[in-house]
Amino acid sequence: MSRKNEISKILEDELLQKVTKPTRYTGGEHNQVKKDGSQVDVTMAFAFPDVYEVGMSHLGLRILYHLINEQPRMAMERVFAPWPDMEKAMRSRGVPLFSLESRRPLTEFDVLGFTLQYEMSYSNILNMLDLAGIPLFAEERGDGDPLIMAGGPCAVNPEPVAPFLDLILLGEGEETLPRVLQTIADFKSETAFPAGGADCGGEQVETGAASPQTGKAHRGDRSRRETLLLRLAAIPGVYVPAFYRPEYEENGRFLGTKPMRPGVPEKVKKQIVTDLDKAYFPTTSLVPFMDVIHDRVMLEVLRGCSRACRFCQAGSIYRPVRERSPETLKRQAEELVKATGYDEIALTSLSTADYTCVEPLIKELIATHAGQKVGLSLPSLRVDAFSVDLAKEVQKVRKTGLTFAPEAGTQRLRDVINKGVTESDLMETVESAFSSGWTGLKLYFMIGLPTETEEDLEGIARLAEQVVYKGTAILREKGIKKSVRVTVSTSSFVPKAQTPFQWEPQAAMADLEAKQAFLKQRLRDRRISYNWHDAQISFLEAVFAKGDRRLAQVLHRAWQKGCVFDGWSEFFRYDTWMEAFRECGVDPAEYAYRAIGYDDPLPWDHLDFGVSRQYLIREHKNALAASLTRDCRVDSCAGCGVCPTLGVSIDLRGGDHVPSPDRL
């Protein structure tokens, strides 16, 4: 019996009966693609380091899954982190981690590609590699092992996980990933390189030893693997960590990261899609059997945001703004609804209300699909009455909640972070919302922002109360007896790489907890609910967001001590993490709490995301002066450097916008 058939039998006869939510592990969803691995040149498993229902909501997975599987000689399958009950059952039966489509062990793939969405999922990456029987550290893997690849937003600073990865893709993967896989396929053809996927027929492969059936190389042989990685490093946007070395002074001060091999670039530049309207987007989509977080058609209307909020990493790394045309979006919506049967279309992006064609697009989509009872949703709304008008249009088919993010409680602090929103904007927005029939709103804020004072915290409470008073007055005036409900949520500021606040320290954990306690005490109105984010988790997020390769040993030690699913509060073990730091002789506070000088070398300096250091310094100084920077879509170029560096320009599909030659 082949290994995949053996796994399948154990799974169906034993394991699925013992675990919660067994459909997490069965595959077979509508629109799943299943290819014969022996009939393609290269195979990849897309690995999401969290549970199925989180991973299946990821738009990037849906795009790349269908993109690669539409290539005749390539195949992509999926794997997610098994929930602890399933992991325990698999280990007890000796079942290695397997893909959903073919149930093949991950050791049989050429490439295992992780998406780095969240720092607190890093321990799951190690756990998945271990459960697959793949050596954790890149230097321990040989020619017989799959290449371990990663990409995604946390690739902005991948150094804490770099020792576990063979290669990292910087930027958007639609064009780079097929090129990487084709290079691997060509290399296999030229050199009989075994990698992990040579045995595509599904025969059992013993981990760490040569297979008598396939002649796979012993794990200790790395020569062809090194040659292939050198070839991959020549592809723009591909970063091979083993070819770069971080340097430190004797006292431990970080000095910089230098290339170690001739021919590899000093700086690896991210790659982006220049014309989003022509970029690949699947018009079919996997339809899960179980509820997932975002279970609907996801239509990506634009990519990027130039509102320049100074805390926002996504706003920095996905620039410039590029829109899809309404004609393309309407065609994609029609085909996706037909292919999936979904009854909801979400218009997704960092700021959908900013899409220049959003109003006519919504009206046309409603007119086209209302007869099928297909509704629309807007995951992100600006704090303005226009957004409420859009939400009113959308709720003609289905009522949805409203969430706004003023981010800070006072105008001074909103100017520091360049939010571009006034209290007047917020009150006009909530007035419009309550007048239009909504009785409940959610408001998001951050605490611990640079320069924050008690007055700013008091401002959060005061704003929430004003929203409640305004809503209550409007409801009474309309004769509605239902009580107003306002939910206030606060997250703790985490300084992120490639943002103007990368130089800032995080507020001390005790300070964050004191601020949370202040708001808990202050928000006593029974019409207001208050939620907050665990300050201990935020502390570790900051450590890994700005950390260097020395954190890899800590991550490894924490995983050895049992840390997994750290983003889930029921599994997060702060004390165990602190033990791991102590045992490795690493001070986490040095990463989270140290203010960084403008001239200090940074662990991510060798990775170029287009935004210039000079711009980030200028924006940081503007923040401290509470000086605003305008949106370059409607004002002059702010000089972030992205357009000339990456050779692209803002691409808007509505209004009278003409791309500025200054940006190219």
Coordinates of C-alpha atoms in Angstrom, one line a residue, residues 31-500:
N31 CA -13.6 23.4 -7.0
Q32 CA -10.7 21.6 -5.4
V33 CA -8.0 20.8 -8.0
K34 CA -6.5 17.3 -7.9
K35 CA -3.7 16.5 -10.2
D36 CA -1.6 13.3 -10.7
G37 CA 1.7 14.3 -9.2
S38 CA 3.6 12.0 -11.6
Q39 CA 2.3 13.9 -14.6
V40 CA 3.7 17.3 -13.6
D41 CA 7.2 18.8 -13.4
V42 CA 7.0 20.4 -10.0
T43 CA 4.8 20.2 -6.9
M44 CA 4.2 22.6 -4.1
A45 CA 2.1 22.4 -0.9
F46 CA 0.8 25.8 0.2
A47 CA 1.2 25.7 4.0
F48 CA -1.0 28.0 6.2
P49 CA 0.4 28.0 9.8
D50 CA -3.0 28.2 11.4
V51 CA -6.2 26.2 11.5
Y52 CA -8.2 25.4 8.3
E53 CA -11.0 27.9 8.9
V54 CA -8.5 30.8 9.2
G55 CA -6.4 29.7 6.3
M56 CA -9.3 29.2 3.9
S57 CA -10.3 32.8 4.4
H58 CA -7.0 34.0 3.0
L59 CA -7.3 35.6 -0.4
G60 CA -3.7 35.0 -1.3
L61 CA -4.1 31.2 -0.9
R62 CA -7.2 31.3 -3.3
I63 CA -5.3 33.3 -5.9
L64 CA -2.0 31.3 -5.9
Y65 CA -3.8 27.9 -5.6
H66 CA -5.7 28.4 -8.8
L67 CA -2.9 30.3 -10.6
I68 CA -0.4 27.4 -10.1
N69 CA -2.9 24.7 -10.8
E70 CA -3.8 26.4 -14.1
Q71 CA -0.2 25.8 -15.2
P72 CA -0.2 22.4 -17.0
R73 CA 3.1 21.2 -15.6
M74 CA 2.7 22.4 -12.1
A75 CA 0.6 21.3 -9.1
M76 CA -0.3 23.0 -5.8
E77 CA -2.0 21.3 -2.9
R78 CA -2.9 22.7 0.6
V79 CA -2.0 21.9 4.2
F80 CA -3.0 23.7 7.4
A81 CA -1.9 23.5 11.0
P82 CA -3.7 20.6 12.6
W83 CA -5.6 21.5 15.8
P84 CA -3.9 20.0 18.9
D85 CA -6.3 17.1 19.2
M86 CA -5.5 16.0 15.6
E87 CA -1.8 16.6 16.1
K88 CA -1.9 14.3 19.2
A89 CA -3.8 11.6 17.2
M90 CA -1.4 11.8 14.3
R91 CA 1.7 11.5 16.4
S92 CA 0.3 8.6 18.3
R93 CA -0.3 6.7 15.0
G94 CA 2.9 7.8 13.3
V95 CA 1.0 9.7 10.6
P96 CA 3.1 12.5 9.1
L97 CA 1.6 15.8 8.1
F98 CA -0.1 15.4 4.7
S99 CA -1.8 17.6 2.0
L100 CA -5.6 17.7 1.7
E101 CA -5.8 17.0 -2.0
S102 CA -3.8 13.8 -2.4
R103 CA -3.0 13.0 1.3
R104 CA 0.6 12.6 0.4
P105 CA 3.2 13.3 3.1
L106 CA 4.8 16.7 2.7
T107 CA 8.2 15.1 2.3
E108 CA 7.1 14.1 -1.2
F109 CA 6.6 17.7 -2.5
D110 CA 9.3 19.7 -4.2
V111 CA 8.3 22.9 -2.3
L112 CA 6.5 23.6 1.0
G113 CA 5.5 27.2 0.9
F114 CA 4.4 29.0 4.1
T115 CA 2.6 32.3 4.3
L116 CA 3.9 34.6 7.0
Q117 CA 0.7 36.4 8.0
Y118 CA 1.3 36.9 11.8
E119 CA 4.3 36.8 14.1
M120 CA 2.4 34.6 16.6
S121 CA 2.0 31.8 14.1
Y122 CA 5.8 31.2 13.8
S123 CA 5.8 28.4 16.4
N124 CA 3.2 26.6 14.2
I125 CA 5.7 26.6 11.3
L126 CA 8.2 24.6 13.3
N127 CA 5.5 22.3 14.6
M128 CA 4.3 21.6 11.0
L129 CA 7.8 20.9 9.8
D130 CA 8.4 18.5 12.7
L131 CA 5.1 16.8 12.1
A132 CA 6.0 16.4 8.5
G133 CA 9.4 14.8 9.3
I134 CA 11.3 17.7 7.7
P135 CA 14.4 19.0 9.5
L136 CA 13.6 22.4 11.1
F137 CA 16.8 24.3 10.2
A138 CA 17.6 25.0 6.6
E139 CA 21.2 24.0 7.1
E140 CA 20.2 20.5 8.2
R141 CA 18.2 19.8 5.1
G142 CA 19.7 17.9 2.2
D143 CA 19.0 17.2 -1.5
G144 CA 16.3 14.8 -0.5
D145 CA 14.2 17.3 1.4
P146 CA 11.6 19.8 0.0
L147 CA 12.6 23.4 -0.4
I148 CA 11.0 25.4 2.4
M149 CA 9.8 28.7 1.1
A150 CA 7.8 31.7 2.6
G151 CA 6.2 34.9 1.7
G152 CA 3.5 37.3 2.9
P153 CA 3.4 40.5 5.0
C154 CA 5.8 39.3 7.7
A155 CA 8.5 38.8 5.0
V156 CA 9.1 42.5 5.6
N157 CA 11.3 41.3 8.4
P158 CA 11.7 37.5 8.2
E159 CA 15.0 37.4 10.1
P160 CA 13.6 35.7 13.3
V161 CA 12.5 32.8 11.1
A162 CA 15.2 33.0 8.4
P163 CA 17.3 30.1 9.7
F164 CA 14.3 27.8 9.1
L165 CA 13.7 28.9 5.5
D166 CA 15.5 28.1 2.3
L167 CA 14.1 31.0 0.3
I168 CA 11.7 33.9 0.9
L169 CA 9.6 35.7 -1.8
L170 CA 9.4 39.5 -1.3
G171 CA 6.3 41.2 -2.6
E172 CA 3.4 40.0 -4.6
G173 CA 3.7 36.4 -5.8
E174 CA 1.5 36.3 -9.0
E175 CA 4.5 36.7 -11.3
T176 CA 7.4 35.6 -9.1
L177 CA 6.0 32.2 -7.8
P178 CA 5.5 30.6 -11.3
R179 CA 9.0 31.7 -12.3
V180 CA 10.5 30.2 -9.1
L181 CA 8.6 26.9 -9.7
Q182 CA 9.6 26.8 -13.4
T183 CA 13.2 27.3 -12.4
I184 CA 13.0 24.4 -10.0
A185 CA 11.3 22.2 -12.6
D186 CA 14.1 23.1 -15.2
F187 CA 16.8 22.3 -12.6
K188 CA 15.2 18.9 -11.9
S189 CA 15.1 18.1 -15.6
E190 CA 18.7 19.2 -16.1
T191 CA 20.3 17.5 -13.1
A192 CA 17.9 14.8 -11.9
F193 CA 17.7 16.9 -8.7
P194 CA 15.5 14.8 -6.4
A195 CA 14.2 17.4 -4.0
G196 CA 11.2 16.3 -2.1
G197 CA 8.8 15.8 -4.9
A198 CA 10.7 13.4 -7.1
D199 CA 8.5 10.6 -5.9
C200 CA 5.3 12.0 -7.3
G201 CA 3.7 8.6 -7.7
G202 CA 3.1 8.4 -4.0
E203 CA 5.6 5.6 -3.0
Q204 CA 6.7 5.7 0.6
V205 CA 9.9 7.6 1.2
E206 CA 11.9 7.1 4.4
T207 CA 12.7 10.4 6.0
G208 CA 16.4 11.1 6.1
A209 CA 17.6 8.2 4.0
A210 CA 18.0 7.3 0.4
S211 CA 15.0 5.6 -1.1
P212 CA 15.8 2.3 -2.9
Q213 CA 12.8 2.9 -5.2
T214 CA 13.7 6.4 -6.3
G215 CA 17.4 6.7 -5.7
K216 CA 16.8 9.9 -3.7
A217 CA 20.0 11.5 -2.4
H218 CA 20.9 11.1 1.2
R219 CA 19.9 14.1 3.4
G220 CA 23.6 14.9 4.1
D221 CA 24.2 15.7 0.4
R222 CA 23.5 19.4 -0.2
S223 CA 25.5 20.2 -3.3
R224 CA 22.7 20.3 -5.9
R225 CA 20.5 22.0 -3.4
E226 CA 23.1 24.8 -3.0
T227 CA 23.4 25.1 -6.8
L228 CA 19.6 25.4 -7.2
L229 CA 19.3 28.0 -4.4
L230 CA 22.0 30.1 -6.1
R231 CA 20.1 30.0 -9.3
L232 CA 16.9 30.9 -7.4
A233 CA 18.6 33.8 -5.7
A234 CA 19.2 35.4 -9.1
I235 CA 15.5 35.8 -9.6
P236 CA 14.3 39.3 -8.6
G237 CA 12.4 39.2 -5.3
V238 CA 13.9 36.0 -4.1
Y239 CA 15.9 36.1 -0.8
V240 CA 18.0 33.1 0.2
P241 CA 18.8 33.7 3.9
A242 CA 21.7 31.2 3.9
F243 CA 23.6 33.5 1.4
Y244 CA 23.5 36.5 3.9
R245 CA 25.1 36.8 7.3
P246 CA 24.2 39.1 10.1
E247 CA 27.1 40.7 11.9
Y248 CA 27.4 41.8 15.5
E249 CA 29.9 43.6 17.7
E250 CA 31.4 41.7 20.7
N251 CA 28.9 43.5 22.9
G252 CA 26.0 42.0 20.8
R253 CA 25.2 45.3 19.0
F254 CA 23.8 44.5 15.5
L255 CA 26.0 45.8 12.7
G256 CA 24.1 44.8 9.6
T257 CA 23.5 41.9 7.2
K258 CA 26.0 41.2 4.4
P259 CA 25.8 38.9 1.3
M260 CA 28.2 36.0 1.6
R261 CA 28.1 34.7 -2.0
P262 CA 29.3 36.4 -5.2
G263 CA 26.5 37.2 -7.5
V264 CA 23.7 37.7 -4.9
P265 CA 22.4 41.2 -4.6
E266 CA 23.3 43.4 -1.7
K267 CA 19.6 44.3 -1.4
V268 CA 16.8 42.1 -2.5
K269 CA 14.0 44.2 -4.0
K270 CA 10.3 43.2 -3.7
Q271 CA 8.3 42.5 -6.8
I272 CA 4.8 43.8 -7.5
V273 CA 2.2 43.5 -10.2
T274 CA 2.3 46.7 -12.2
D275 CA -1.1 46.4 -13.9
L276 CA -3.6 44.9 -11.4
D277 CA -6.4 44.9 -14.0
K278 CA -4.4 42.4 -16.1
A279 CA -3.0 40.4 -13.2
Y280 CA -4.3 36.9 -12.7
F281 CA -7.4 36.5 -10.5
P282 CA -9.3 33.2 -10.2
T283 CA -12.8 33.1 -11.4
T284 CA -13.5 30.0 -9.5
S285 CA -12.9 29.4 -5.8
L286 CA -12.8 26.6 -3.3
V287 CA -16.1 26.3 -1.3
P288 CA -15.5 24.8 2.1
F289 CA -17.9 22.2 3.7
M290 CA -17.6 24.0 7.0
D291 CA -17.9 27.5 8.2
V292 CA -14.8 29.6 7.7
I293 CA -14.1 33.1 8.8
H294 CA -14.7 34.7 5.4
D295 CA -17.0 32.3 3.6
R296 CA -18.0 34.4 0.5
V297 CA -16.8 35.6 -2.9
M298 CA -13.9 37.9 -2.3
L299 CA -13.4 40.5 -5.0
E300 CA -10.2 42.4 -4.8
V301 CA -11.1 45.9 -6.1
L302 CA -7.7 47.5 -5.5
R303 CA -4.3 46.9 -4.0
G304 CA -2.3 49.4 -1.9
C305 CA -3.2 52.5 0.2
S306 CA -1.6 55.9 0.2
R307 CA -3.4 57.5 3.1
A308 CA 0.0 57.2 4.9
C309 CA -1.2 56.3 8.4
R310 CA 2.2 56.2 10.2
F311 CA 1.6 53.0 12.2
C312 CA 0.3 50.9 9.3
Q313 CA 2.7 48.4 7.7
A314 CA 0.3 47.4 5.0
G315 CA 0.0 51.0 3.9
S316 CA 3.8 51.1 3.4
I317 CA 4.5 47.7 1.8
Y318 CA 1.6 47.4 -0.7
R319 CA 2.1 50.8 -2.4
P320 CA 1.3 52.2 -4.9
V321 CA -2.4 52.1 -5.2
R322 CA -3.5 50.1 -8.2
E323 CA -7.2 49.6 -9.1
R324 CA -9.1 47.0 -11.2
S325 CA -11.5 48.3 -13.8
P326 CA -15.2 48.0 -13.1
E327 CA -15.6 46.0 -16.2
T328 CA -13.1 43.4 -15.0
L329 CA -14.7 43.3 -11.5
K330 CA -18.2 42.8 -12.8
R331 CA -17.1 39.9 -15.0
Q332 CA -15.1 38.3 -12.2
A333 CA -18.2 38.7 -9.8
E334 CA -20.5 37.0 -12.3
E335 CA -18.2 34.1 -13.0
L336 CA -17.3 33.6 -9.3
V337 CA -21.0 33.6 -8.2
K338 CA -21.7 31.1 -10.9
A339 CA -18.8 28.9 -10.0
T340 CA -19.3 28.9 -6.2
G341 CA -23.0 29.5 -5.5
Y342 CA -22.1 32.0 -2.8
D343 CA -24.8 34.5 -1.8
E344 CA -22.4 37.2 -0.8
I345 CA -19.7 39.2 -2.5
A346 CA -17.2 41.1 -0.4
L347 CA -15.4 44.0 -2.0
T348 CA -12.0 43.6 -0.4
S349 CA -8.9 45.9 -0.2
L350 CA -7.2 48.0 2.4
S351 CA -9.7 50.8 1.9
T352 CA -12.6 49.9 -0.4
A353 CA -14.4 53.2 0.1
D354 CA -11.4 54.8 -1.6
Y355 CA -11.9 52.9 -4.9
T356 CA -12.6 55.6 -7.4
C357 CA -15.5 53.6 -9.0
V358 CA -17.0 52.2 -5.9
E359 CA -20.4 53.8 -6.0
P360 CA -21.4 52.9 -9.6
L361 CA -19.8 49.4 -9.1
I362 CA -21.9 48.7 -6.1
K363 CA -25.1 49.8 -7.8
E364 CA -24.4 47.7 -10.8
L365 CA -23.4 44.6 -8.8
I366 CA -26.7 44.9 -6.8
A367 CA -28.7 45.4 -9.9
T368 CA -27.1 42.3 -11.5
H369 CA -27.2 40.0 -8.5
A370 CA -30.1 41.1 -6.3
G371 CA -32.5 38.7 -8.2
Q372 CA -30.3 35.8 -7.1
K373 CA -30.4 37.1 -3.5
V374 CA -26.7 37.7 -3.6
G375 CA -25.7 40.5 -1.2
L376 CA -22.6 42.7 -1.0
S377 CA -20.4 43.5 2.0
L378 CA -17.7 46.1 2.6
P379 CA -15.1 44.9 5.1
S380 CA -13.4 48.2 5.5
L381 CA -15.1 51.6 5.8
R382 CA -13.6 55.1 6.2
V383 CA -14.9 57.4 8.9
D384 CA -17.1 59.6 6.8
A385 CA -20.7 59.9 5.7
F386 CA -19.8 58.6 2.2
S387 CA -19.0 55.2 3.7
V388 CA -22.4 55.2 5.5
D389 CA -24.1 56.0 2.2
L390 CA -22.3 53.0 0.6
A391 CA -23.3 50.8 3.5
K392 CA -26.9 51.9 3.1
E393 CA -26.7 50.9 -0.6
V394 CA -25.2 47.6 0.3
Q395 CA -27.7 46.7 3.0
K396 CA -30.6 46.8 0.5
V397 CA -30.0 43.1 0.1
R398 CA -28.6 42.1 3.5
K399 CA -28.1 44.1 6.7
T400 CA -24.4 44.3 7.9
G401 CA -22.7 45.8 10.9
L402 CA -20.7 49.0 10.8
T403 CA -17.2 49.3 12.1
F404 CA -15.1 52.5 12.2
A405 CA -11.5 53.1 13.2
P406 CA -10.8 56.6 14.6
E407 CA -7.6 54.9 16.1
A408 CA -7.0 57.7 18.6
G409 CA -9.1 59.7 21.1
T410 CA -7.9 63.2 20.4
Q411 CA -7.2 65.3 17.3
R412 CA -3.6 65.9 18.3
L413 CA -2.9 62.1 18.4
R414 CA -4.8 61.4 15.2
D415 CA -2.6 64.0 13.5
V416 CA 0.5 62.3 15.0
I417 CA -0.5 59.1 13.3
N418 CA -1.7 60.9 10.2
K419 CA -5.1 59.4 10.4
G420 CA -6.7 62.3 8.5
V421 CA -9.9 62.0 10.4
T422 CA -11.5 64.7 12.7
E423 CA -14.0 64.4 15.5
S424 CA -16.5 66.2 13.3
D425 CA -16.0 63.5 10.7
L426 CA -16.8 60.8 13.2
M427 CA -19.9 62.5 14.6
E428 CA -21.3 63.2 11.2
T429 CA -20.6 59.6 10.3
V430 CA -22.4 58.2 13.3
E431 CA -25.3 60.6 12.9
S432 CA -25.7 59.4 9.4
A433 CA -25.5 55.7 10.6
F434 CA -28.1 56.1 13.4
S435 CA -30.4 58.1 11.2
S436 CA -30.2 55.4 8.6
G437 CA -31.4 52.7 11.0
W438 CA -28.3 51.3 12.6
T439 CA -28.5 50.9 16.4
G440 CA -25.1 49.5 17.1
L441 CA -21.6 50.5 16.0
K442 CA -18.0 49.2 16.6
L443 CA -15.2 51.6 17.2
Y444 CA -11.5 50.6 17.0
F445 CA -8.7 52.5 18.8
M446 CA -5.0 51.9 19.5
I447 CA -3.4 52.5 22.9
G448 CA 0.3 53.0 23.5
L449 CA 0.8 55.1 20.4
P450 CA 3.9 57.4 20.4
T451 CA 3.4 60.6 22.4
E452 CA 0.1 59.3 23.9
T453 CA -1.0 61.0 27.2
E454 CA -3.8 60.4 29.7
E455 CA -5.8 63.1 27.8
D456 CA -5.7 60.9 24.7
L457 CA -7.1 57.9 26.7
E458 CA -9.8 60.2 28.2
G459 CA -10.6 61.2 24.6
I460 CA -11.4 57.6 23.7
A461 CA -13.9 57.4 26.5
R462 CA -15.4 60.8 25.7
L463 CA -15.8 59.9 22.0
A464 CA -17.5 56.7 22.8
E465 CA -19.9 58.5 25.2
Q466 CA -20.6 61.2 22.6
V467 CA -21.5 58.5 20.0
V468 CA -23.9 56.8 22.5
Y469 CA -25.5 60.2 23.4
K470 CA -25.9 61.1 19.7
G471 CA -27.3 57.7 18.8
T472 CA -29.7 57.7 21.7
A473 CA -31.0 61.2 20.8
I474 CA -31.6 60.1 17.2
L475 CA -33.3 56.9 18.1
R476 CA -35.6 58.7 20.6
E477 CA -36.4 61.3 17.9
K478 CA -37.4 58.5 15.5
G479 CA -39.5 56.8 18.2
I480 CA -37.2 53.8 18.3
K481 CA -37.2 52.2 21.8
K482 CA -34.2 49.9 21.1
S483 CA -31.1 50.9 23.1
V484 CA -27.9 52.0 21.4
R485 CA -25.0 49.6 21.5
V486 CA -21.4 50.8 21.0
T487 CA -18.5 48.4 21.2
V488 CA -15.1 49.9 21.8
S489 CA -12.0 47.7 21.0
T490 CA -8.4 48.7 21.7
S491 CA -5.3 47.0 20.4
S492 CA -1.8 47.8 21.6
F493 CA 0.5 49.7 19.3
V494 CA 3.2 47.4 17.8
P495 CA 6.0 49.2 16.0
K496 CA 6.5 47.6 12.7
A497 CA 9.4 47.4 10.1
Q498 CA 9.2 49.7 7.1
T499 CA 6.9 52.2 8.8
P500 CA 7.7 55.7 10.1

